[in-house]
Amino acid sequence: MTERVADLRRQRAAAFDTFKLLAEKPTLTAEEQIDYTSREKAVREFDGQITRALAAQELSAATAVPVAGQEPQARTYANPESDPYINDAAARRVSEGNGSRIGSARSLVFGGMLKMAAAGNGNLFLARQSSREVYGENHPVTRALITSVGSSGGFIVPPDYMNEIIELLRPASVVRSSNPRVIPMPRGTMTLPSQTSPATATYGTEVGQIAASQQTVGQIIASFKKLTALVPVSNDMMRYADPAVDAFVRDDLVKVVALREDLAFIFGDGTQSTPRGWISFANMWVASQGGTIGTWLNAANSTAAVNGASTAATNPLTGQNGGNFITSDETYTLSTVSSELGGAINKLDTANVAESRRIWFMHPRTFNYLYWVQNSLGVFVFRDELDKGKLSGYPIKKSTQIPINIWDATGTNKDCSFIFLAEMDETMILDSMSLELAVSREGSYVDASGNTVSAFQNDQTLVRAIAEHDFQMRHDSAVAVIQFVRWAPTLS
């Protein structure tokens, strides 16, 4: 049943992609209108089939009974509301009681699956047997393993659980947690058509000849980038059946994957098999506008991005504004700070970027300056709005992966940072493969110091994770960047 739901979802994604291309056209011909109606109907039919299949799957799980002799052996919960593997509130209560960072019942299920896979040494059958002994026949961890698919000595989290894995990344990942467009890319590559220039319209006389014009189109080609992680986990931790240990196993893996992905989505330059990030798309936009692309370093003088000359007056339809960079005044005052924040907003506005879901991204140091800065009357200027989680009406995300050790163009100041204002409706994460896991107790690995370590000799389990995705912007102009930000609170 799980495989059928996954297949239906893949078919639905493909049908929706073709429907969406028609839906985004400003006008449709008669033939296209018929095709639009047909494709819309197909998508809705897939929705109905998926709903029915999920209902059948839920009923099947609800009526499942243990096989004789395989009743739960480990701790059981008389009331589902007290089981942290089922109930999020129970998971939070356990977390508060022992100081762990469990998060949710779904994340505990993932941690348990990973732990049981390790107990089975990558063998799915043994992992299921271990789960039956530790958790019980009808436990969510066991049922999740039963619906998993064996692969290469490990297991793949099945499609029904892939969405849950994405949820796990979000608490540690400011980009995914900001609700960008997440698009399935099951074939590993996708071509997205785009319009690069508009047609023109002119007034004329009653008998004058109508001037012809033509739009020009381009395309965005997305292709998967492989993100990998290899994490050694102590087998002593693996041996305990406790929610806090399951959370530890999960966190050990998810944290490294989430943080690396987030860094690429912000600062990736598209080289060495990495995705392009916001800073790279902002550079591409300024280059297209005749400006100078920036290079930011933490051990040598940086090259500031310089906007090109604005051409908005000659062609306002294309929203050409010279580029979306703001250079922060390094001897900042409250006046310069306000002007720079307003300048970032104005850059998106003058580039005709839609104001749908704009979000600020900054280092906590920058946020803390804004929270504590006062005007000449002793009034905290931004605090009331920041307490509501917003700045100039837009939500804020904080990340310590945004550096605060960038050198300026002269090397005078070596404590510079960035602020990003991104339109999330223009931001796309294209997921080719959400997460594939494999485990081994016999392998070896090279640690951070370059030493080869035997997992077997050190009583460890190696957990390997592979995810494949790409990161794209519908328009390069949809992110504004304030560079060389030195704002910092003066608190001791």
GROMACS .gro file of C-alpha atoms in nm:
model
  492
    1MET     CA    1   0.000   0.000   0.000
    2THR     CA    2   0.284   0.239   0.082
    3GLU     CA    3   0.444   0.178  -0.257
    4ARG     CA    4   0.110   0.252  -0.427
    5VAL     CA    5   0.079   0.586  -0.240
    6ALA     CA    6   0.434   0.677  -0.338
    7ASP     CA    7   0.366   0.590  -0.703
    8LEU     CA    8   0.046   0.796  -0.702
    9ARG     CA    9   0.231   1.093  -0.555
   10ARG     CA   10   0.499   1.073  -0.823
   11GLN     CA   11   0.232   1.062  -1.095
   12ARG     CA   12   0.047   1.349  -0.932
   13ALA     CA   13   0.368   1.560  -0.919
   14ALA     CA   14   0.431   1.501  -1.290
   15ALA     CA   15   0.070   1.584  -1.377
   16PHE     CA   16   0.081   1.900  -1.166
   17ASP     CA   17   0.401   2.022  -1.333
   18THR     CA   18   0.236   2.019  -1.676
   19PHE     CA   19  -0.083   2.173  -1.536
   20LYS     CA   20   0.116   2.449  -1.365
   21LEU     CA   21   0.286   2.551  -1.688
   22LEU     CA   22  -0.056   2.620  -1.840
   23ALA     CA   23  -0.196   2.778  -1.523
   24GLU     CA   24   0.082   3.040  -1.515
   25LYS     CA   25   0.022   3.159  -1.870
   26PRO     CA   26  -0.147   3.501  -1.883
   27THR     CA   27  -0.386   3.389  -2.160
   28LEU     CA   28  -0.486   3.056  -2.310
   29THR     CA   29  -0.594   2.963  -2.660
   30ALA     CA   30  -0.909   2.756  -2.708
   31GLU     CA   31  -0.703   2.438  -2.742
   32GLU     CA   32  -0.494   2.527  -2.439
   33GLN     CA   33  -0.811   2.591  -2.237
   34ILE     CA   34  -0.935   2.240  -2.315
   35ASP     CA   35  -0.593   2.100  -2.225
   36TYR     CA   36  -0.593   2.305  -1.904
   37THR     CA   37  -0.931   2.164  -1.796
   38SER     CA   38  -0.819   1.810  -1.875
   39ARG     CA   39  -0.494   1.842  -1.681
   40GLU     CA   40  -0.668   2.003  -1.384
   41LYS     CA   41  -0.911   1.711  -1.375
   42ALA     CA   42  -0.621   1.464  -1.384
   43VAL     CA   43  -0.452   1.630  -1.087
   44ARG     CA   44  -0.776   1.625  -0.885
   45GLU     CA   45  -0.831   1.259  -0.970
   46PHE     CA   46  -0.484   1.177  -0.838
   47ASP     CA   47  -0.568   1.371  -0.519
   48GLY     CA   48  -0.876   1.156  -0.473
   49GLN     CA   49  -0.685   0.832  -0.529
   50ILE     CA   50  -0.414   0.935  -0.282
   51THR     CA   51  -0.675   1.026  -0.018
   52ARG     CA   52  -0.848   0.690  -0.058
   53ALA     CA   53  -0.520   0.497  -0.050
   54LEU     CA   54  -0.407   0.675   0.267
   55ALA     CA   55  -0.743   0.604   0.433
   56ALA     CA   56  -0.711   0.235   0.346
   57GLN     CA   57  -0.354   0.233   0.479
   58GLU     CA   58  -0.467   0.391   0.806
   59LEU     CA   59  -0.751   0.143   0.851
   60SER     CA   60  -0.518  -0.146   0.773
   61ALA     CA   61  -0.275  -0.033   1.041
   62ALA     CA   62  -0.555   0.018   1.292
   63THR     CA   63  -0.684  -0.338   1.250
   64ALA     CA   64  -0.342  -0.508   1.259
   65VAL     CA   65  -0.296  -0.763   1.539
   66PRO     CA   66   0.024  -0.910   1.682
   67VAL     CA   67   0.143  -1.249   1.565
   68ALA     CA   68   0.134  -1.508   1.842
   69GLY     CA   69   0.458  -1.505   2.039
   70GLN     CA   70   0.560  -1.161   1.917
   71GLU     CA   71   0.383  -0.942   2.168
   72PRO     CA   72   0.569  -0.629   2.284
   73GLN     CA   73   0.862  -0.710   2.510
   74ALA     CA   74   0.977  -0.361   2.597
   75ARG     CA   75   0.813  -0.073   2.779
   76THR     CA   76   0.449  -0.019   2.671
   77TYR     CA   77   0.208   0.267   2.724
   78ALA     CA   78  -0.146   0.190   2.831
   79ASN     CA   79  -0.270   0.518   2.691
   80PRO     CA   80  -0.159   0.643   2.346
   81GLU     CA   81  -0.160   0.996   2.487
   82SER     CA   82   0.132   0.900   2.713
   83ASP     CA   83   0.339   0.738   2.434
   84PRO     CA   84   0.604   0.985   2.309
   85TYR     CA   85   0.631   0.787   1.983
   86ILE     CA   86   0.266   0.865   1.906
   87ASN     CA   87   0.181   1.187   2.085
   88ASP     CA   88   0.381   1.509   2.035
   89ALA     CA   89   0.279   1.644   2.375
   90ALA     CA   90   0.411   1.327   2.541
   91ALA     CA   91   0.736   1.363   2.345
   92ARG     CA   92   0.775   1.717   2.474
   93ARG     CA   93   0.706   1.603   2.832
   94VAL     CA   94   0.981   1.341   2.808
   95SER     CA   95   1.212   1.602   2.659
   96GLU     CA   96   1.148   1.843   2.946
   97GLY     CA   97   1.201   1.566   3.199
   98ASN     CA   98   1.544   1.456   3.083
   99GLY     CA   99   1.680   1.763   2.905
  100SER     CA  100   1.689   1.603   2.559
  101ARG     CA  101   1.580   1.773   2.237
  102ILE     CA  102   1.319   1.524   2.116
  103GLY     CA  103   1.094   1.765   1.928
  104SER     CA  104   0.811   1.545   1.805
  105ALA     CA  105   0.679   1.189   1.796
  106ARG     CA  106   0.761   1.161   1.427
  107SER     CA  107   1.123   1.250   1.487
  108LEU     CA  108   1.141   0.984   1.760
  109VAL     CA  109   1.011   0.726   1.512
  110PHE     CA  110   1.289   0.823   1.273
  111GLY     CA  111   1.548   0.795   1.551
  112GLY     CA  112   1.414   0.454   1.647
  113MET     CA  113   1.426   0.335   1.285
  114LEU     CA  114   1.786   0.444   1.259
  115LYS     CA  115   1.879   0.275   1.586
  116MET     CA  116   1.713  -0.052   1.486
  117ALA     CA  117   1.883  -0.046   1.146
  118ALA     CA  118   2.211  -0.021   1.330
  119ALA     CA  119   2.112  -0.305   1.562
  120GLY     CA  120   2.046  -0.517   1.252
  121ASN     CA  121   2.382  -0.412   1.105
  122GLY     CA  122   2.211  -0.272   0.797
  123ASN     CA  123   2.000  -0.585   0.739
  124LEU     CA  124   1.636  -0.480   0.712
  125PHE     CA  125   1.502  -0.818   0.825
  126LEU     CA  126   1.720  -0.816   1.138
  127ALA     CA  127   1.625  -0.452   1.200
  128ARG     CA  128   1.258  -0.551   1.200
  129GLN     CA  129   1.325  -0.841   1.435
  130SER     CA  130   1.519  -0.615   1.671
  131SER     CA  131   1.239  -0.361   1.665
  132ARG     CA  132   0.979  -0.626   1.749
  133GLU     CA  133   1.186  -0.731   2.050
  134VAL     CA  134   1.263  -0.380   2.170
  135TYR     CA  135   0.949  -0.186   2.086
  136GLY     CA  136   0.682  -0.445   2.010
  137GLU     CA  137   0.498  -0.572   1.703
  138ASN     CA  138   0.257  -0.281   1.667
  139HIS     CA  139   0.489   0.000   1.772
  140PRO     CA  140   0.522   0.292   1.523
  141VAL     CA  141   0.896   0.221   1.482
  142THR     CA  142   0.828  -0.142   1.388
  143ARG     CA  143   0.548  -0.053   1.148
  144ALA     CA  144   0.770   0.209   0.984
  145LEU     CA  145   1.045  -0.049   0.930
  146ILE     CA  146   0.799  -0.297   0.782
  147THR     CA  147   0.707  -0.043   0.515
  148SER     CA  148   1.070   0.041   0.440
  149VAL     CA  149   1.258  -0.072   0.131
  150GLY     CA  150   1.589  -0.254   0.153
  151SER     CA  151   1.875  -0.099  -0.042
  152SER     CA  152   2.248  -0.160  -0.058
  153GLY     CA  153   2.281  -0.316   0.284
  154GLY     CA  154   2.082  -0.039   0.448
  155PHE     CA  155   1.738   0.104   0.401
  156ILE     CA  156   1.561   0.394   0.236
  157VAL     CA  157   1.308   0.592   0.430
  158PRO     CA  158   0.998   0.525   0.218
  159PRO     CA  159   0.807   0.803   0.038
  160ASP     CA  160   0.542   0.829   0.310
  161TYR     CA  161   0.819   0.906   0.556
  162MET     CA  162   1.028   1.130   0.331
  163ASN     CA  163   0.806   1.426   0.410
  164GLU     CA  164   0.864   1.363   0.778
  165ILE     CA  165   1.240   1.365   0.726
  166ILE     CA  166   1.211   1.708   0.565
  167GLU     CA  167   1.024   1.824   0.874
  168LEU     CA  168   1.314   1.704   1.088
  169LEU     CA  169   1.556   1.923   0.896
  170ARG     CA  170   1.347   2.234   0.940
  171PRO     CA  171   1.407   2.320   1.307
  172ALA     CA  172   1.782   2.340   1.235
  173SER     CA  173   1.751   2.487   0.887
  174VAL     CA  174   1.638   2.849   0.847
  175VAL     CA  175   1.584   2.825   0.471
  176ARG     CA  176   1.360   2.517   0.469
  177SER     CA  177   1.174   2.642   0.776
  178SER     CA  178   1.085   2.960   0.585
  179ASN     CA  179   0.846   2.769   0.358
  180PRO     CA  180   1.010   2.801   0.016
  181ARG     CA  181   0.862   2.625  -0.285
  182VAL     CA  182   0.957   2.256  -0.248
  183ILE     CA  183   0.928   2.081  -0.584
  184PRO     CA  184   0.973   1.705  -0.640
  185MET     CA  185   1.244   1.628  -0.896
  186PRO     CA  186   1.218   1.247  -0.922
  187ARG     CA  187   1.435   1.218  -1.235
  188GLY     CA  188   1.723   1.419  -1.089
  189THR     CA  189   1.693   1.705  -1.337
  190MET     CA  190   1.425   1.952  -1.441
  191THR     CA  191   1.397   2.233  -1.696
  192LEU     CA  192   1.189   2.533  -1.592
  193PRO     CA  193   1.094   2.776  -1.870
  194SER     CA  194   1.118   3.146  -1.791
  195GLN     CA  195   1.044   3.474  -1.965
  196THR     CA  196   1.346   3.704  -2.006
  197SER     CA  197   1.188   4.007  -2.173
  198PRO     CA  198   0.832   4.129  -2.241
  199ALA     CA  199   0.642   4.217  -2.553
  200THR     CA  200   0.554   4.583  -2.612
  201ALA     CA  201   0.230   4.770  -2.661
  202THR     CA  202   0.192   5.101  -2.846
  203TYR     CA  203  -0.083   5.350  -2.929
  204GLY     CA  204  -0.153   5.432  -3.290
  205THR     CA  205  -0.392   5.601  -3.527
  206GLU     CA  206  -0.711   5.448  -3.662
  207VAL     CA  207  -0.546   5.334  -3.984
  208GLY     CA  208  -0.191   5.300  -3.858
  209GLN     CA  209  -0.008   4.971  -3.878
  210ILE     CA  210   0.022   4.780  -3.549
  211ALA     CA  211   0.381   4.729  -3.444
  212ALA     CA  212   0.474   4.367  -3.383
  213SER     CA  213   0.676   4.260  -3.083
  214GLN     CA  214   0.794   3.933  -2.939
  215GLN     CA  215   0.865   3.806  -2.589
  216THR     CA  216   1.190   3.623  -2.534
  217VAL     CA  217   1.212   3.315  -2.317
  218GLY     CA  218   1.489   3.131  -2.139
  219GLN     CA  219   1.509   2.836  -1.907
  220ILE     CA  220   1.635   2.734  -1.566
  221ILE     CA  221   1.800   2.394  -1.567
  222ALA     CA  222   1.800   2.226  -1.225
  223SER     CA  223   2.005   1.915  -1.155
  224PHE     CA  224   2.055   1.728  -0.831
  225LYS     CA  225   2.353   1.792  -0.605
  226LYS     CA  226   2.450   1.507  -0.373
  227LEU     CA  227   2.476   1.589  -0.001
  228THR     CA  228   2.641   1.318   0.210
  229ALA     CA  229   2.723   1.260   0.575
  230LEU     CA  230   2.901   0.983   0.763
  231VAL     CA  231   2.839   0.984   1.138
  232PRO     CA  232   2.990   0.740   1.391
  233VAL     CA  233   2.755   0.663   1.682
  234SER     CA  234   2.848   0.482   1.999
  235ASN     CA  235   2.696   0.134   2.022
  236ASP     CA  236   2.653   0.187   2.394
  237MET     CA  237   2.397   0.451   2.305
  238MET     CA  238   2.236   0.228   2.045
  239ARG     CA  239   2.168  -0.048   2.299
  240TYR     CA  240   1.924   0.149   2.511
  241ALA     CA  241   1.552   0.165   2.434
  242ASP     CA  242   1.473   0.514   2.557
  243PRO     CA  243   1.318   0.815   2.380
  244ALA     CA  244   1.612   1.036   2.477
  245VAL     CA  245   1.858   0.796   2.313
  246ASP     CA  246   1.646   0.776   1.998
  247ALA     CA  247   1.649   1.157   1.989
  248PHE     CA  248   2.027   1.156   2.028
  249VAL     CA  249   2.072   0.914   1.737
  250ARG     CA  250   1.845   1.125   1.519
  251ASP     CA  251   2.007   1.456   1.615
  252ASP     CA  252   2.357   1.323   1.553
  253LEU     CA  253   2.271   1.266   1.187
  254VAL     CA  254   2.010   1.527   1.107
  255LYS     CA  255   2.207   1.818   1.250
  256VAL     CA  256   2.506   1.777   1.018
  257VAL     CA  257   2.284   1.729   0.712
  258ALA     CA  258   2.061   2.024   0.796
  259LEU     CA  259   2.341   2.270   0.867
  260ARG     CA  260   2.537   2.186   0.551
  261GLU     CA  261   2.226   2.213   0.336
  262ASP     CA  262   2.137   2.548   0.490
  263LEU     CA  263   2.487   2.685   0.433
  264ALA     CA  264   2.468   2.589   0.064
  265PHE     CA  265   2.125   2.752   0.020
  266ILE     CA  266   2.264   3.082   0.151
  267PHE     CA  267   2.629   3.092   0.038
  268GLY     CA  268   2.669   2.817  -0.224
  269ASP     CA  269   2.852   2.929  -0.538
  270GLY     CA  270   2.756   2.640  -0.766
  271THR     CA  271   3.112   2.504  -0.787
  272GLN     CA  272   3.244   2.167  -0.668
  273SER     CA  273   2.902   2.003  -0.709
  274THR     CA  274   2.727   2.241  -0.468
  275PRO     CA  275   2.402   2.431  -0.530
  276ARG     CA  276   2.399   2.804  -0.594
  277GLY     CA  277   2.283   3.002  -0.291
  278TRP     CA  278   2.124   3.343  -0.243
  279ILE     CA  279   2.458   3.526  -0.250
  280SER     CA  280   2.538   3.372  -0.589
  281PHE     CA  281   2.200   3.462  -0.738
  282ALA     CA  282   2.239   3.819  -0.611
  283ASN     CA  283   2.581   3.828  -0.780
  284MET     CA  284   2.430   3.698  -1.105
  285TRP     CA  285   2.167   3.973  -1.093
  286VAL     CA  286   2.419   4.251  -1.036
  287ALA     CA  287   2.635   4.114  -1.320
  288SER     CA  288   2.337   4.115  -1.557
  289GLN     CA  289   2.279   4.479  -1.466
  290GLY     CA  290   2.632   4.583  -1.560
  291GLY     CA  291   2.769   4.590  -1.206
  292THR     CA  292   3.060   4.423  -1.029
  293ILE     CA  293   3.019   4.087  -0.860
  294GLY     CA  294   3.143   4.058  -0.502
  295THR     CA  295   3.387   3.819  -0.340
  296TRP     CA  296   3.381   3.796   0.039
  297LEU     CA  297   3.675   3.654   0.233
  298ASN     CA  298   3.761   3.598   0.599
  299ALA     CA  299   4.139   3.596   0.561
  300ALA     CA  300   4.205   3.866   0.300
  301ASN     CA  301   4.049   4.183   0.162
  302SER     CA  302   3.704   4.126   0.013
  303THR     CA  303   3.575   4.265  -0.315
  304ALA     CA  304   3.254   4.458  -0.264
  305ALA     CA  305   2.962   4.396  -0.498
  306VAL     CA  306   2.884   4.717  -0.686
  307ASN     CA  307   2.546   4.774  -0.847
  308GLY     CA  308   2.531   4.872  -1.213
  309ALA     CA  309   2.359   5.179  -1.349
  310SER     CA  310   1.981   5.163  -1.313
  311THR     CA  311   1.789   5.130  -1.639
  312ALA     CA  312   1.444   5.133  -1.482
  313ALA     CA  313   1.362   5.463  -1.648
  314THR     CA  314   1.402   5.317  -1.994
  315ASN     CA  315   1.233   4.982  -1.933
  316PRO     CA  316   1.039   4.972  -1.606
  317LEU     CA  317   0.857   4.653  -1.708
  318THR     CA  318   1.170   4.444  -1.652
  319GLY     CA  319   1.239   4.603  -1.312
  320GLN     CA  320   1.605   4.665  -1.388
  321ASN     CA  321   1.754   4.844  -1.088
  322GLY     CA  322   2.129   4.798  -1.129
  323GLY     CA  323   2.150   4.523  -0.868
  324ASN     CA  324   2.025   4.438  -0.521
  325PHE     CA  325   2.329   4.507  -0.301
  326ILE     CA  326   2.341   4.762  -0.020
  327THR     CA  327   2.682   4.845   0.128
  328SER     CA  328   2.652   4.907   0.500
  329ASP     CA  329   2.814   5.212   0.657
  330GLU     CA  330   3.090   5.062   0.870
  331THR     CA  331   3.069   5.355   1.117
  332TYR     CA  332   2.699   5.285   1.156
  333THR     CA  333   2.441   5.499   1.333
  334LEU     CA  334   2.070   5.451   1.391
  335SER     CA  335   2.007   5.670   1.087
  336THR     CA  336   2.232   5.464   0.855
  337VAL     CA  337   2.085   5.138   0.987
  338SER     CA  338   1.730   5.250   0.911
  339SER     CA  339   1.830   5.373   0.565
  340GLU     CA  340   1.999   5.042   0.480
  341LEU     CA  341   1.704   4.832   0.592
  342GLY     CA  342   1.474   5.051   0.384
  343GLY     CA  343   1.718   5.032   0.095
  344ALA     CA  344   1.702   4.650   0.089
  345ILE     CA  345   1.322   4.664   0.074
  346ASN     CA  346   1.339   4.926  -0.201
  347LYS     CA  347   1.576   4.709  -0.405
  348LEU     CA  348   1.318   4.430  -0.423
  349ASP     CA  349   1.036   4.674  -0.490
  350THR     CA  350   1.217   4.845  -0.778
  351ALA     CA  351   1.308   4.506  -0.925
  352ASN     CA  352   0.933   4.430  -0.937
  353VAL     CA  353   0.974   4.138  -0.696
  354ALA     CA  354   0.638   4.031  -0.556
  355GLU     CA  355   0.576   4.108  -0.189
  356SER     CA  356   0.428   3.771  -0.097
  357ARG     CA  357   0.649   3.606   0.164
  358ARG     CA  358   0.960   3.815   0.223
  359ILE     CA  359   1.182   3.712   0.516
  360TRP     CA  360   1.493   3.863   0.675
  361PHE     CA  361   1.795   3.641   0.746
  362MET     CA  362   2.074   3.763   0.975
  363HIS     CA  363   2.328   3.661   1.238
  364PRO     CA  364   2.206   3.676   1.603
  365ARG     CA  365   2.459   3.955   1.667
  366THR     CA  366   2.279   4.173   1.413
  367PHE     CA  367   1.941   4.087   1.560
  368ASN     CA  368   2.061   4.168   1.912
  369TYR     CA  369   2.183   4.510   1.800
  370LEU     CA  370   1.842   4.589   1.655
  371TYR     CA  371   1.672   4.461   1.970
  372TRP     CA  372   1.875   4.679   2.206
  373VAL     CA  373   1.942   4.993   2.004
  374GLN     CA  374   1.781   5.311   2.147
  375ASN     CA  375   1.716   5.655   2.005
  376SER     CA  376   1.814   5.982   2.173
  377LEU     CA  377   1.504   5.962   2.395
  378GLY     CA  378   1.599   5.620   2.529
  379VAL     CA  379   1.327   5.440   2.333
  380PHE     CA  380   1.405   5.094   2.195
  381VAL     CA  381   1.344   5.163   1.828
  382PHE     CA  382   1.274   4.817   1.687
  383ARG     CA  383   1.191   4.617   2.001
  384ASP     CA  384   0.811   4.621   1.986
  385GLU     CA  385   0.807   4.479   1.636
  386LEU     CA  386   1.093   4.235   1.702
  387ASP     CA  387   0.900   4.095   1.998
  388LYS     CA  388   0.638   3.997   1.741
  389GLY     CA  389   0.903   3.825   1.531
  390LYS     CA  390   0.905   4.085   1.253
  391LEU     CA  391   1.108   4.374   1.115
  392SER     CA  392   0.946   4.629   0.882
  393GLY     CA  393   0.653   4.388   0.860
  394TYR     CA  394   0.858   4.085   0.750
  395PRO     CA  395   0.949   3.779   0.963
  396ILE     CA  396   1.307   3.728   1.081
  397LYS     CA  397   1.528   3.419   1.085
  398LYS     CA  398   1.859   3.402   1.274
  399SER     CA  399   2.152   3.178   1.183
  400THR     CA  400   2.504   3.161   1.320
  401GLN     CA  401   2.611   3.020   0.982
  402ILE     CA  402   2.589   3.374   0.850
  403PRO     CA  403   2.948   3.483   0.930
  404ILE     CA  404   3.061   3.780   1.137
  405ASN     CA  405   3.430   3.759   1.044
  406ILE     CA  406   3.429   3.887   0.685
  407TRP     CA  407   3.699   4.141   0.593
  408ASP     CA  408   3.594   4.462   0.422
  409ALA     CA  409   3.745   4.580   0.093
  410THR     CA  410   4.037   4.753   0.263
  411GLY     CA  411   4.101   4.503   0.542
  412THR     CA  412   4.034   4.776   0.800
  413ASN     CA  413   3.738   4.594   0.955
  414LYS     CA  414   3.741   4.217   0.992
  415ASP     CA  415   3.410   4.167   1.172
  416CYS     CA  416   3.161   4.217   0.889
  417SER     CA  417   2.844   4.020   0.823
  418PHE     CA  418   2.541   4.008   0.590
  419ILE     CA  419   2.167   4.062   0.600
  420PHE     CA  420   1.948   3.892   0.340
  421LEU     CA  421   1.593   3.986   0.245
  422ALA     CA  422   1.456   3.702   0.034
  423GLU     CA  423   1.120   3.646  -0.131
  424MET     CA  424   1.035   3.286  -0.039
  425ASP     CA  425   0.771   3.255  -0.312
  426GLU     CA  426   1.059   3.292  -0.560
  427THR     CA  427   1.284   3.045  -0.375
  428MET     CA  428   1.276   2.682  -0.491
  429ILE     CA  429   1.417   2.366  -0.335
  430LEU     CA  430   1.400   2.080  -0.584
  431ASP     CA  431   1.418   1.747  -0.401
  432SER     CA  432   1.540   1.452  -0.603
  433MET     CA  433   1.595   1.214  -0.310
  434SER     CA  434   1.507   1.323   0.042
  435LEU     CA  435   1.721   1.092   0.249
  436GLU     CA  436   1.883   0.752   0.207
  437LEU     CA  437   2.039   0.582   0.505
  438ALA     CA  438   2.286   0.295   0.537
  439VAL     CA  439   2.458   0.154   0.846
  440SER     CA  440   2.766  -0.058   0.915
  441ARG     CA  441   2.949  -0.186   1.221
  442GLU     CA  442   3.247  -0.330   1.035
  443GLY     CA  443   3.354  -0.031   0.828
  444SER     CA  444   3.620   0.227   0.893
  445TYR     CA  445   3.627   0.602   0.845
  446VAL     CA  446   3.870   0.893   0.835
  447ASP     CA  447   3.816   1.137   1.123
  448ALA     CA  448   3.859   1.514   1.122
  449SER     CA  449   4.230   1.476   1.199
  450GLY     CA  450   4.291   1.248   0.901
  451ASN     CA  451   4.322   0.931   1.109
  452THR     CA  452   4.164   0.605   0.992
  453VAL     CA  453   3.934   0.472   1.265
  454SER     CA  454   3.786   0.122   1.282
  455ALA     CA  455   3.419   0.124   1.380
  456PHE     CA  456   3.442  -0.243   1.484
  457GLN     CA  457   3.742  -0.186   1.710
  458ASN     CA  458   3.582   0.119   1.875
  459ASP     CA  459   3.237  -0.039   1.918
  460GLN     CA  460   3.073   0.215   1.692
  461THR     CA  461   2.809   0.211   1.423
  462LEU     CA  462   2.863   0.416   1.108
  463VAL     CA  463   2.554   0.587   0.972
  464ARG     CA  464   2.575   0.719   0.617
  465ALA     CA  465   2.317   0.963   0.484
  466ILE     CA  466   2.271   1.074   0.124
  467ALA     CA  467   2.027   1.340   0.003
  468GLU     CA  468   1.996   1.486  -0.346
  469HIS     CA  469   1.847   1.825  -0.428
  470ASP     CA  470   1.903   2.156  -0.603
  471PHE     CA  471   1.835   2.518  -0.510
  472GLN     CA  472   1.708   2.774  -0.761
  473MET     CA  473   1.549   3.118  -0.777
  474ARG     CA  474   1.264   3.187  -1.016
  475HIS     CA  475   1.423   3.529  -1.065
  476ASP     CA  476   1.780   3.623  -0.969
  477SER     CA  477   1.654   3.961  -0.845
  478ALA     CA  478   1.438   3.808  -0.567
  479VAL     CA  479   1.697   3.850  -0.291
  480ALA     CA  480   1.854   4.172  -0.157
  481VAL     CA  481   2.183   4.167   0.033
  482ILE     CA  482   2.327   4.418   0.279
  483GLN     CA  483   2.703   4.356   0.280
  484PHE     CA  484   2.973   4.448   0.536
  485VAL     CA  485   2.727   4.474   0.828
  486ARG     CA  486   2.903   4.551   1.159
  487TRP     CA  487   2.600   4.616   1.377
  488ALA     CA  488   2.657   4.477   1.725
  489PRO     CA  489   2.516   4.545   2.071
  490THR     CA  490   2.744   4.734   2.309
  491LEU     CA  491   2.640   4.531   2.611
  492SER     CA  492   2.926   4.396   2.821
   0.00000   0.00000   0.00000
